[in-house]
Short mmCIF file of C-alpha atoms and ligand atoms in Angstrom, two decimals:
data_model
loop_
_atom_site.label_atom_id
_atom_site.label_comp_id
_atom_site.label_asym_id
_atom_site.label_seq_id
_atom_site.Cartn_x
_atom_site.Cartn_y
_atom_site.Cartn_z
CA UNK A 291 -6.05 -24.05 27.49
CA UNK A 292 -2.75 -25.61 26.55
CA UNK A 293 -1.06 -22.46 25.34
CA UNK A 294 -1.19 -19.20 23.45
CA UNK A 295 -0.67 -18.53 19.76
CA UNK A 296 -0.03 -14.94 18.63
CA UNK A 297 -1.62 -13.67 15.41
CA UNK A 298 0.26 -10.55 14.28
CA UNK A 299 -1.78 -8.36 11.89
CA UNK A 300 0.62 -6.48 9.59
CA UNK A 301 -0.66 -5.07 6.28
CA UNK A 302 -3.70 -7.32 6.49
CA UNK A 303 -6.00 -5.43 8.85
CA UNK A 304 -9.14 -7.40 8.00
CA UNK A 305 -11.15 -10.51 8.74
CA UNK A 306 -12.27 -11.35 5.17
CA UNK A 307 -9.84 -13.29 2.98
CA UNK A 308 -7.08 -13.39 5.55
CA UNK A 309 -5.02 -16.58 5.06
CA UNK A 310 -2.66 -15.79 7.97
CA UNK A 311 -5.57 -15.42 10.38
CA UNK A 312 -7.20 -18.59 9.04
CA UNK A 313 -3.93 -20.48 9.52
CA UNK A 314 -3.73 -19.27 13.12
CA UNK A 315 -7.35 -20.22 13.81
CA UNK A 316 -6.88 -23.72 12.36
CA UNK A 317 -3.79 -24.26 14.51
CA UNK A 318 -5.61 -23.11 17.64
CA UNK A 319 -8.47 -25.52 16.94
CA UNK A 320 -6.08 -28.38 16.19
CA UNK A 321 -3.85 -27.87 19.25
CA UNK A 322 -6.39 -26.47 21.71
CA UNK A 323 -4.68 -23.05 21.89
CA UNK A 324 -6.04 -19.62 22.70
CA UNK A 325 -5.38 -16.79 20.27
CA UNK A 326 -3.76 -13.44 21.04
CA UNK A 327 -4.31 -11.00 18.11
CA UNK A 328 -1.73 -8.17 18.12
CA UNK A 329 -0.81 -5.25 15.87
CA UNK A 330 1.81 -2.55 15.90
CA UNK A 331 1.03 1.16 15.74
CA UNK A 332 3.29 4.20 15.79
CA UNK A 333 5.44 6.62 13.83
CA UNK A 334 8.37 4.41 12.92
CA UNK A 335 9.09 0.78 12.41
CA UNK A 336 11.77 0.11 13.42
CA UNK A 337 13.24 3.66 13.55
CA UNK A 338 13.31 7.03 11.85
CA UNK A 339 14.54 7.03 8.25
CA UNK A 340 18.10 8.00 7.34
CA UNK A 341 16.63 11.18 5.82
CA UNK A 342 15.57 12.48 9.20
CA UNK A 343 11.80 11.99 9.28
CA UNK A 344 9.51 9.25 10.59
CA UNK A 345 8.63 6.31 8.40
CA UNK A 346 4.94 6.68 9.18
CA UNK A 347 3.78 10.29 9.04
CA UNK A 348 0.66 11.71 10.74
CA UNK A 349 -1.77 10.83 7.93
CA UNK A 350 -0.76 7.21 7.60
CA UNK A 351 -0.80 6.84 11.37
CA UNK A 352 -4.30 8.30 11.57
CA UNK A 353 -5.61 6.21 8.67
CA UNK A 354 -4.07 3.09 10.18
CA UNK A 355 -5.57 3.93 13.58
CA UNK A 356 -9.00 3.88 11.93
CA UNK A 357 -8.29 0.46 10.44
CA UNK A 358 -7.06 -0.85 13.79
CA UNK A 359 -10.13 0.51 15.59
CA UNK A 360 -12.38 -1.27 13.08
CA UNK A 361 -10.41 -4.49 13.34
CA UNK A 362 -10.48 -4.37 17.15
CA UNK A 363 -14.26 -3.96 17.09
CA UNK A 364 -14.73 -6.79 14.58
CA UNK A 365 -12.60 -9.06 16.79
CA UNK A 366 -14.54 -8.05 19.92
CA UNK A 367 -17.82 -8.77 18.08
CA UNK A 368 -16.53 -12.34 17.75
CA UNK A 369 -15.49 -12.68 21.39
CA UNK A 370 -11.80 -11.84 20.94
CA UNK A 371 -9.88 -8.55 21.05
CA UNK A 372 -6.82 -6.75 19.68
CA UNK A 373 -3.69 -5.82 21.59
CA UNK A 374 -2.02 -2.79 20.00
CA UNK A 375 1.68 -2.39 20.79
CA UNK A 376 4.00 0.58 20.27
CA UNK A 377 7.71 1.25 20.27
CA UNK A 378 10.56 -1.08 19.24
CA UNK A 379 8.19 -3.69 17.99
CA UNK A 380 10.33 -6.80 17.55
CA UNK A 381 11.53 -6.44 21.14
CA UNK A 382 8.06 -5.62 22.47
CA UNK A 383 6.61 -8.62 20.66
CA UNK A 384 9.38 -10.98 21.75
CA UNK A 385 8.93 -9.84 25.39
CA UNK A 386 5.17 -10.31 25.11
CA UNK A 387 5.63 -13.79 23.65
CA UNK A 388 7.87 -14.75 26.57
CA UNK A 389 5.48 -13.24 29.08
CA UNK A 390 2.44 -15.15 27.80
CA UNK A 391 4.56 -18.27 27.04
CA UNK A 392 3.40 -18.22 23.42
CA UNK A 393 3.96 -21.42 21.48
CA UNK A 394 4.45 -19.38 18.30
CA UNK A 395 3.37 -16.52 16.10
CA UNK A 396 1.59 -16.43 12.74
CA UNK A 397 1.94 -13.37 10.50
CA UNK A 398 1.71 -12.18 6.93
CA UNK A 399 5.01 -12.54 5.04
CA UNK A 400 6.00 -9.28 3.35
CA UNK A 401 8.71 -9.61 0.70
CA UNK A 402 10.71 -6.49 1.50
CA UNK A 403 14.02 -6.23 3.40
CA UNK A 404 12.95 -4.37 6.54
CA UNK A 405 9.74 -6.31 6.89
CA UNK A 406 11.65 -9.58 6.52
CA UNK A 407 14.19 -8.37 9.07
CA UNK A 408 11.36 -7.90 11.58
CA UNK A 409 10.47 -11.58 11.33
CA UNK A 410 14.15 -12.57 11.43
CA UNK A 411 14.57 -10.58 14.67
CA UNK A 412 11.68 -12.47 16.24
CA UNK A 413 13.10 -15.81 15.15
CA UNK A 414 16.47 -14.77 16.56
CA UNK A 415 14.75 -14.33 19.92
CA UNK A 416 13.67 -17.97 19.76
CA UNK A 417 10.09 -17.44 18.65
CA UNK A 418 8.53 -19.98 16.28
CA UNK A 419 7.30 -17.74 13.42
CA UNK A 420 4.95 -19.03 10.72
CA UNK A 421 5.01 -16.48 7.87
CA UNK A 422 2.09 -16.76 5.45
CA UNK A 423 2.42 -15.31 1.94
CA UNK A 424 -0.62 -13.27 0.99
CA UNK A 425 -1.71 -9.84 -0.19
CA UNK A 426 -1.35 -10.37 -3.93
CA UNK A 427 -3.53 -11.77 -6.68
CA UNK A 428 -1.76 -15.07 -7.29
CA UNK A 429 -0.09 -17.78 -5.25
CA UNK A 430 3.45 -18.71 -6.33
CA UNK A 431 2.29 -22.23 -7.22
CA UNK A 432 -0.16 -20.88 -9.80
CA UNK A 433 2.42 -18.99 -11.85
CA UNK A 434 4.08 -20.60 -14.86
CA UNK A 435 7.41 -19.12 -13.67
CA UNK A 436 9.50 -19.73 -10.58
CA UNK A 437 9.59 -16.59 -8.38
CA UNK A 438 13.15 -15.85 -9.53
CA UNK A 439 12.10 -16.11 -13.19
CA UNK A 440 8.95 -13.94 -13.23
CA UNK A 441 9.35 -11.71 -16.34
CA UNK A 442 11.03 -8.40 -15.63
CA UNK A 443 9.06 -6.53 -18.27
CA UNK A 444 5.45 -5.84 -17.29
CA UNK A 445 3.99 -6.61 -20.74
CA UNK A 446 5.57 -10.08 -20.79
CA UNK A 447 4.20 -10.74 -17.31
CA UNK A 448 0.70 -9.55 -18.23
CA UNK A 449 0.62 -11.49 -21.47
CA UNK A 450 1.78 -14.65 -19.67
CA UNK A 451 -0.97 -14.26 -17.08
CA UNK A 452 -3.62 -13.54 -19.69
CA UNK A 453 -2.55 -16.28 -22.11
CA UNK A 454 -3.03 -18.85 -19.34
CA UNK A 455 -6.24 -17.19 -18.15
CA UNK A 456 -4.90 -17.16 -14.56
CA UNK A 457 -7.50 -16.36 -11.92
CA UNK A 458 -6.77 -15.42 -8.33
CA UNK A 459 -7.87 -18.04 -5.78
CA UNK A 460 -11.33 -17.44 -4.28
CA UNK A 461 -11.21 -15.16 -1.21
CA UNK A 462 -11.60 -16.86 2.16
CA UNK A 463 -14.72 -16.08 4.22
CA UNK A 464 -14.84 -14.02 7.40
CA UNK A 465 -14.40 -16.48 10.30
CA UNK A 466 -17.71 -16.97 12.11
CA UNK A 467 -16.03 -17.50 15.49
CA UNK A 468 -12.56 -17.04 16.87
CA UNK A 469 -10.52 -19.06 19.36
CA UNK A 470 -10.78 -17.68 22.91
CA UNK A 471 -8.70 -14.77 24.18
CA UNK A 472 -5.98 -16.11 26.54
CA UNK A 473 -7.08 -16.29 30.20
CA UNK A 474 -3.64 -15.13 31.34
CA UNK A 475 -3.75 -11.86 29.33
CA UNK A 476 -5.86 -8.92 30.55
CA UNK A 477 -8.10 -7.46 27.85
CA UNK A 478 -6.78 -4.12 26.52
CA UNK A 479 -8.26 -1.38 28.68
CA UNK A 480 -8.60 1.14 25.84
CA UNK A 481 -9.08 0.65 22.15
CA UNK A 482 -6.69 2.42 19.77
CA UNK A 483 -7.39 6.18 19.65
CA UNK A 484 -8.64 6.99 16.17
CA UNK A 485 -10.19 10.39 16.78
CA UNK A 486 -7.12 12.61 16.43
CA UNK A 487 -6.96 13.66 12.80
CA UNK A 488 -4.54 16.03 11.05
CA UNK A 489 -6.48 18.96 9.49
CA UNK A 490 -6.12 17.71 5.90
CA UNK A 491 -8.10 14.56 6.69
CA UNK A 492 -11.39 16.38 6.24
CA UNK A 493 -10.28 19.02 3.72
CA UNK A 494 -12.95 19.49 1.07
CA UNK A 495 -10.30 19.63 -1.66
CA UNK A 496 -8.91 16.20 -0.82
CA UNK A 497 -9.42 13.29 -3.19
CA UNK A 498 -9.46 10.96 -0.20
CA UNK A 499 -10.90 12.73 2.87
CA UNK A 500 -10.49 9.84 5.27
CA UNK A 501 -11.76 12.00 8.15
CA UNK A 502 -15.27 11.52 6.71
CA UNK A 503 -17.11 8.27 7.59
CA UNK A 504 -17.27 6.90 4.01
CA UNK A 505 -13.48 7.15 3.64
CA UNK A 506 -12.36 5.72 6.98
CA UNK A 507 -9.45 3.31 6.95
CA UNK A 508 -11.33 0.25 8.19
CA UNK A 509 -12.64 -2.91 6.58
CA UNK A 510 -16.33 -1.93 6.74
CA UNK A 511 -15.73 1.38 4.93
CA UNK A 512 -13.46 -0.37 2.40
CA UNK A 513 -16.06 -2.94 1.45
CA UNK A 514 -18.83 -0.37 1.23
CA UNK A 515 -16.65 1.82 -0.98
CA UNK A 516 -15.85 -1.12 -3.27
CA UNK A 517 -19.55 -1.95 -3.66
CA UNK A 518 -20.51 1.67 -4.24
CA UNK A 519 -17.80 2.27 -6.83
CA UNK A 520 -18.62 -0.89 -8.78
CA UNK A 521 -22.35 -0.15 -8.69
CA UNK A 522 -21.74 3.29 -10.24
CA UNK A 523 -20.99 4.09 -13.87
CA UNK A 524 -17.40 5.08 -13.00
CA UNK A 525 -15.65 1.77 -13.84
CA UNK A 526 -16.86 1.92 -17.45
CA UNK A 527 -15.17 5.31 -17.97
CA UNK A 528 -12.13 4.62 -15.77
CA UNK A 529 -9.69 4.39 -18.66
CA UNK A 530 -10.66 7.88 -19.84
CA UNK A 531 -10.77 9.52 -16.40
CA UNK A 532 -7.86 7.88 -14.55
CA UNK A 533 -5.35 10.64 -15.31
CA UNK A 534 -7.37 13.41 -13.65
CA UNK A 535 -5.66 15.37 -10.89
CA UNK A 536 -8.54 15.98 -8.49
CA UNK A 537 -11.94 14.58 -7.56
CA UNK A 538 -13.22 11.56 -5.70
CA UNK A 539 -14.30 9.29 -8.53
CA UNK A 540 -11.86 9.70 -11.41
CA UNK A 541 -10.26 6.41 -10.34
CA UNK A 542 -11.17 3.59 -7.96
CA UNK A 543 -9.46 4.94 -4.81
CA UNK A 544 -8.95 1.36 -3.62
CA UNK A 545 -5.25 1.77 -2.90
CA UNK A 546 -5.30 3.04 0.72
CA UNK A 547 -7.40 0.06 1.82
CA UNK A 548 -5.40 -2.38 -0.30
CA UNK A 549 -2.24 -1.02 1.31
CA UNK A 550 -3.27 -1.41 4.95
CA UNK A 551 -5.03 -4.63 4.06
CA UNK A 552 -8.53 -3.58 5.11
CA UNK A 553 -9.45 -4.74 1.59
CA UNK A 554 -8.27 -7.93 -0.11
CA UNK A 555 -7.28 -7.58 -3.76
CA UNK A 556 -8.87 -10.99 -4.42
CA UNK A 557 -12.17 -9.71 -3.06
CA UNK A 558 -11.85 -6.73 -5.42
CA UNK A 559 -11.42 -9.03 -8.41
CA UNK A 560 -14.38 -11.24 -7.45
CA UNK A 561 -16.64 -8.18 -7.24
CA UNK A 562 -15.19 -6.64 -10.41
CA UNK A 563 -15.92 -9.86 -12.33
CA UNK A 564 -19.43 -10.07 -10.85
CA UNK A 565 -20.11 -6.51 -12.01
CA UNK A 566 -18.82 -7.38 -15.50
CA UNK A 567 -21.03 -10.49 -15.62
CA UNK A 568 -24.07 -8.44 -14.71
CA UNK A 569 -23.50 -5.24 -16.68
CA UNK A 570 -20.90 -6.18 -19.27
CA UNK A 571 -17.15 -5.71 -19.42
CA UNK A 572 -15.77 -2.43 -20.80
CA UNK A 573 -12.43 -0.86 -21.62
CA UNK A 574 -12.61 0.74 -18.19
CA UNK A 575 -13.25 -2.46 -16.25
CA UNK A 576 -10.45 -4.19 -18.17
CA UNK A 577 -8.11 -1.32 -17.35
CA UNK A 578 -8.81 -1.68 -13.64
CA UNK A 579 -7.63 -5.30 -13.93
CA UNK A 580 -4.64 -4.09 -15.98
CA UNK A 581 -3.61 -1.72 -13.16
CA UNK A 582 -4.05 -4.44 -10.55
CA UNK A 583 -1.63 -6.48 -12.65
CA UNK A 584 0.90 -3.65 -12.35
CA UNK A 585 0.53 -3.87 -8.59
CA UNK A 586 1.03 -7.62 -8.82
CA UNK A 587 4.09 -7.29 -11.06
CA UNK A 588 5.79 -4.93 -8.61
CA UNK A 589 5.17 -7.47 -5.83
CA UNK A 590 6.94 -10.22 -7.76
CA UNK A 591 9.78 -7.90 -8.76
CA UNK A 592 10.52 -7.04 -5.14
CA UNK A 593 10.39 -10.71 -4.25
CA UNK A 594 12.79 -11.46 -7.10
CA UNK A 595 15.29 -8.66 -6.54
CA UNK A 596 14.87 -7.78 -2.85
CA UNK A 597 17.45 -5.46 -1.35
CA UNK A 598 18.99 -4.59 -4.74
CA UNK A 599 15.93 -2.47 -5.55
CA UNK A 600 16.74 -0.25 -2.56
CA UNK A 601 20.23 0.71 -3.76
CA UNK A 602 20.87 4.05 -5.52
CA UNK A 603 21.81 2.20 -8.70
CA UNK A 604 18.99 -0.32 -8.24
CA UNK A 605 19.57 -3.12 -10.73
CA UNK A 606 21.97 -1.07 -12.89
CA UNK A 607 25.75 -1.34 -12.84
CA UNK A 608 26.33 2.32 -12.02
CA UNK A 609 24.41 4.91 -10.01
CA UNK A 610 22.50 7.74 -11.74
CA UNK A 611 24.29 11.11 -11.51
CA UNK A 612 22.20 12.37 -8.60
CA UNK A 613 23.17 13.82 -5.28
CA UNK A 614 21.32 14.25 -2.02
CA UNK A 615 21.07 17.95 -1.22
CA UNK A 616 19.15 18.34 2.05
CA UNK A 617 18.03 21.88 1.31
CA UNK A 618 16.79 21.16 -2.22
CA UNK A 619 15.07 18.04 -0.98
CA UNK A 620 13.30 20.02 1.76
CA UNK A 621 12.08 22.49 -0.89
CA UNK A 622 10.63 19.62 -2.90
CA UNK A 623 8.95 18.07 0.18
CA UNK A 624 7.44 21.40 1.21
CA UNK A 625 6.34 22.51 -2.26
CA UNK A 626 8.89 25.34 -2.63
CA UNK A 627 10.78 24.34 -5.79
CA UNK A 628 9.43 27.18 -7.94
CA UNK A 629 7.87 24.64 -10.34
CA UNK A 630 4.18 25.54 -9.91
CA UNK A 631 2.53 22.19 -10.71
CA UNK A 632 5.09 20.26 -8.65
CA UNK A 633 4.72 22.64 -5.70
CA UNK A 634 0.93 22.41 -5.75
CA UNK A 635 1.09 18.61 -5.79
CA UNK A 636 3.64 18.40 -2.98
CA UNK A 637 1.42 20.63 -0.84
CA UNK A 638 -1.56 18.39 -1.51
CA UNK A 639 0.46 15.27 -0.64
CA UNK A 640 1.69 16.66 2.68
CA UNK A 641 -1.62 18.19 3.65
CA UNK A 642 -3.90 15.24 2.77
CA UNK A 643 -1.77 12.07 2.51
CA UNK A 644 -3.00 11.34 -1.01
CA UNK A 645 -2.09 12.26 -4.59
CA UNK A 646 -3.35 11.14 -8.00
CA UNK A 647 -1.22 8.74 -10.00
CA UNK A 648 -0.45 11.35 -12.66
CA UNK A 649 0.84 13.83 -10.09
CA UNK A 650 2.92 11.15 -8.37
CA UNK A 651 4.62 10.54 -11.71
CA UNK A 652 5.15 14.26 -12.29
CA UNK A 653 6.64 15.05 -8.88
CA UNK A 654 8.83 11.94 -8.88
CA UNK A 655 10.13 12.78 -12.34
CA UNK A 656 10.79 16.38 -11.26
CA UNK A 657 12.84 15.31 -8.23
CA UNK A 658 14.86 12.83 -10.26
CA UNK A 659 15.26 14.55 -13.62
CA UNK A 660 14.80 18.27 -12.96
CA UNK A 661 16.30 18.64 -9.48
CA UNK A 662 18.79 15.73 -9.85
CA UNK A 663 17.83 14.54 -6.39
CA UNK A 664 18.18 11.09 -4.84
CA UNK A 665 15.15 9.00 -5.85
CA UNK A 666 15.39 6.94 -2.64
CA UNK A 667 14.81 10.05 -0.51
CA UNK A 668 11.73 10.79 -2.63
CA UNK A 669 10.48 7.23 -2.14
CA UNK A 670 11.03 7.60 1.63
CA UNK A 671 9.03 10.87 1.68
CA UNK A 672 6.17 9.13 -0.12
CA UNK A 673 6.41 6.33 2.43
CA UNK A 674 6.01 8.82 5.26
CA UNK A 675 3.18 10.77 3.63
CA UNK A 676 0.98 8.43 1.61
CA UNK A 677 -1.98 6.80 3.33
CA UNK A 678 -1.71 4.13 0.61
CA UNK A 679 2.01 3.50 1.05
CA UNK A 680 2.79 0.03 -0.21
CA UNK A 681 6.43 -0.98 -0.27
CA UNK A 682 6.15 -2.95 -3.53
CA UNK A 683 4.25 -0.34 -5.56
CA UNK A 684 6.18 2.59 -4.13
CA UNK A 685 9.67 1.20 -4.61
CA UNK A 686 8.70 -0.24 -7.99
CA UNK A 687 7.25 2.99 -9.36
CA UNK A 688 10.12 5.13 -8.09
CA UNK A 689 12.74 2.75 -9.51
CA UNK A 690 10.80 2.70 -12.81
CA UNK A 691 10.80 6.50 -13.14
CA UNK A 692 14.47 6.67 -12.07
CA UNK A 693 15.33 4.00 -14.66
CA UNK A 694 16.95 1.65 -12.14
CA UNK A 695 14.27 -1.03 -11.88
CA UNK A 696 13.43 -3.95 -14.12
CA UNK A 697 12.04 -1.94 -17.03
CA UNK A 698 14.61 -1.81 -19.87
CA UNK A 699 13.59 1.62 -21.21
CA UNK A 700 15.80 3.62 -18.89
CA UNK A 701 13.49 5.82 -16.79
CA UNK A 702 10.67 8.24 -17.47
CA UNK A 703 11.17 11.97 -17.75
CA UNK A 704 7.81 13.77 -17.75
CA UNK A 705 8.06 17.08 -19.59
CA UNK A 706 6.62 19.57 -17.12
CA UNK A 707 5.37 22.12 -19.66
CA UNK A 708 3.60 19.43 -21.62
CA UNK A 709 2.12 17.81 -18.50
CA UNK A 710 0.83 21.19 -17.36
CA UNK A 711 -0.72 21.92 -20.78
CA UNK A 712 -2.38 18.51 -20.94
CA UNK A 713 -3.56 18.06 -17.37
CA UNK A 714 -3.94 21.55 -15.90
CA UNK A 715 -4.33 23.84 -18.94
CA UNK A 716 -6.27 26.55 -17.05
CA UNK A 717 -4.22 26.31 -13.87
CA UNK A 718 -7.22 25.16 -11.78
CA UNK A 719 -5.21 22.59 -9.90
CA UNK A 720 -2.33 24.98 -9.26
CA UNK A 721 -4.76 27.56 -7.86
CA UNK A 722 -6.46 24.93 -5.68
CA UNK A 723 -3.17 24.15 -3.96
CA UNK A 724 -1.46 27.54 -4.29
CA UNK A 725 0.75 28.59 -1.36
CA UNK A 726 -1.49 30.22 1.19
CA UNK A 727 -4.54 28.34 -0.06
CA UNK A 728 -2.91 25.05 0.85
CA UNK A 729 -3.75 25.08 4.55
C1 FAD W 899 6.18 7.51 -7.70
C2 FAD W 899 4.95 6.64 -7.42
C3 FAD W 899 4.78 6.07 -6.18
C4 FAD W 899 3.66 5.28 -5.92
N1 FAD W 899 3.48 4.74 -4.66
C5 FAD W 899 2.43 3.92 -4.43
C6 FAD W 899 2.23 3.35 -3.16
O1 FAD W 899 3.01 3.53 -2.22
N2 FAD W 899 1.12 2.57 -2.97
C7 FAD W 899 0.24 2.31 -3.99
O2 FAD W 899 -0.74 1.60 -3.76
N3 FAD W 899 0.43 2.83 -5.20
C8 FAD W 899 1.48 3.62 -5.47
N4 FAD W 899 1.64 4.17 -6.71
C9 FAD W 899 0.74 3.72 -7.81
C10 FAD W 899 -0.51 4.56 -8.06
O3 FAD W 899 -0.20 5.93 -8.09
C11 FAD W 899 -1.61 4.32 -7.02
O4 FAD W 899 -1.81 2.93 -6.83
C12 FAD W 899 -2.94 4.92 -7.47
O5 FAD W 899 -2.78 6.28 -7.75
C13 FAD W 899 -3.95 4.72 -6.39
O6 FAD W 899 -5.18 5.30 -6.70
P1 FAD W 899 -6.42 4.38 -7.08
O7 FAD W 899 -6.61 3.32 -6.08
O8 FAD W 899 -7.55 5.30 -7.36
O9 FAD W 899 -5.89 3.70 -8.41
P2 FAD W 899 -6.63 3.25 -9.73
O10 FAD W 899 -6.11 4.07 -10.84
O11 FAD W 899 -8.08 3.17 -9.55
O12 FAD W 899 -6.05 1.77 -9.97
C14 FAD W 899 -6.66 0.63 -9.36
C15 FAD W 899 -5.62 -0.08 -8.53
O13 FAD W 899 -4.57 -0.55 -9.37
C16 FAD W 899 -3.31 -0.43 -8.71
N5 FAD W 899 -2.45 0.51 -9.41
C17 FAD W 899 -2.83 1.54 -10.19
N6 FAD W 899 -1.75 2.17 -10.71
C18 FAD W 899 -0.67 1.51 -10.23
C19 FAD W 899 0.73 1.67 -10.40
N7 FAD W 899 1.27 2.63 -11.17
N8 FAD W 899 1.54 0.82 -9.74
C20 FAD W 899 1.06 -0.16 -8.95
N9 FAD W 899 -0.26 -0.36 -8.78
C21 FAD W 899 -1.11 0.45 -9.41
C22 FAD W 899 -3.62 0.07 -7.30
O14 FAD W 899 -3.74 -1.01 -6.44
C23 FAD W 899 -4.94 0.78 -7.48
O15 FAD W 899 -5.70 0.86 -6.29
C24 FAD W 899 2.73 5.01 -6.98
C25 FAD W 899 2.92 5.61 -8.22
C26 FAD W 899 4.02 6.43 -8.45
C27 FAD W 899 4.17 7.04 -9.81
#
């Protein structure tokens, strides 16, 4: 073999519809290279947050470990393998590249400052990095707008997409074979450990008990879940049920797999459309598409505005009148604010790594508008806790509620009494996650 090409799996832990992997395979075939698939795993990339906790908390680590275990097995089934690295990743990867004399590295491009800095650090070490844009619905070339002119208001974006009838490109198939593992690199002795689960992973109250086989973080479970959900009657009632606080089928629950990339959003749309063709479209199935467009819009907004969306004032001229108070923030994180619905939700989030959309809105609004806390600390806590953490959707939603993103309406303040009356009138949810019962 003439040399080694590294394929770095980032938030695309799958074989189906993986353009970065396909690019790497094509280059190996063209240039007679062997392929070294690698991934990073650990609590923090590249270091702990400025707020004093890890970027990747125990739930997201455990869920990601499941995805990595599945990916490793799928690669081994095709004659290859997966090297999982830990620690200061850019340095580890650059050292590895030197050690195996890699001719280059192919990886998913992620349009967010720290993720871009990771690739920049590798390039600075002399590595030839080929970054492949993917993870969203549309390619830049399909859009009627340049990336820096994608509409800032969601409705204008959606209407533009729908007026043109834009369809995502067809998903790419799972590669039948893979280039050989490099002769010079020993096969990993042990696969990633995916058996150590925090207690909440199997909690019967969880809306996403990823400790159970059907909810594991890997590609096989993701695709089975997608098929099962679309074969059920749930999509047709999605619009009516999506604001529920608990349960396992009030919404699609696709987000954790979309976030770690075990599931491709283009595959989701193909199967959603096939279901509509067979059983008819409904308000619910349209609304699933509508929500996927929100996800897409946040991706383009981060690409357009980058680092500015991570400032306290976001895209505004002046910062909101908020202050970071470590003690008050800790009370919010731990569910000790004295606001019963907020506290119940924060306990669920910490204990299980998942929270319904409605409760995410309520607790974010409470931190920003009730407690006058720093929205960026809240976004960082979500990043640490959520098994579906996605930098675009998380930053976008937090900035939206804080009123510092692209939406012109100036933030969203959810009235807690009203939210409680509408969504938890009998206090069932608050009792479910009451202190003491929370585990
Ligand atoms: C403060 C806050 C932070 C959030 N952080 C994240 C995050 O880190 N990762 C994440 O994936 N989602 C995030 N969301 C969006 C949303 O809460 C989740 O996508 C949704 O709850 C996931 O559950 P589901 O897959 O059952 O969604 P469904 O309701 O079934 O929706 C289907 C899909 O549409 C997309 N979607 C739905 N709602 C939104 C939304 N508001 N914004 C963007 N995409 C959406 C998701 O991909 C989701 O899987 C956040 C929302 C808020 C208010």
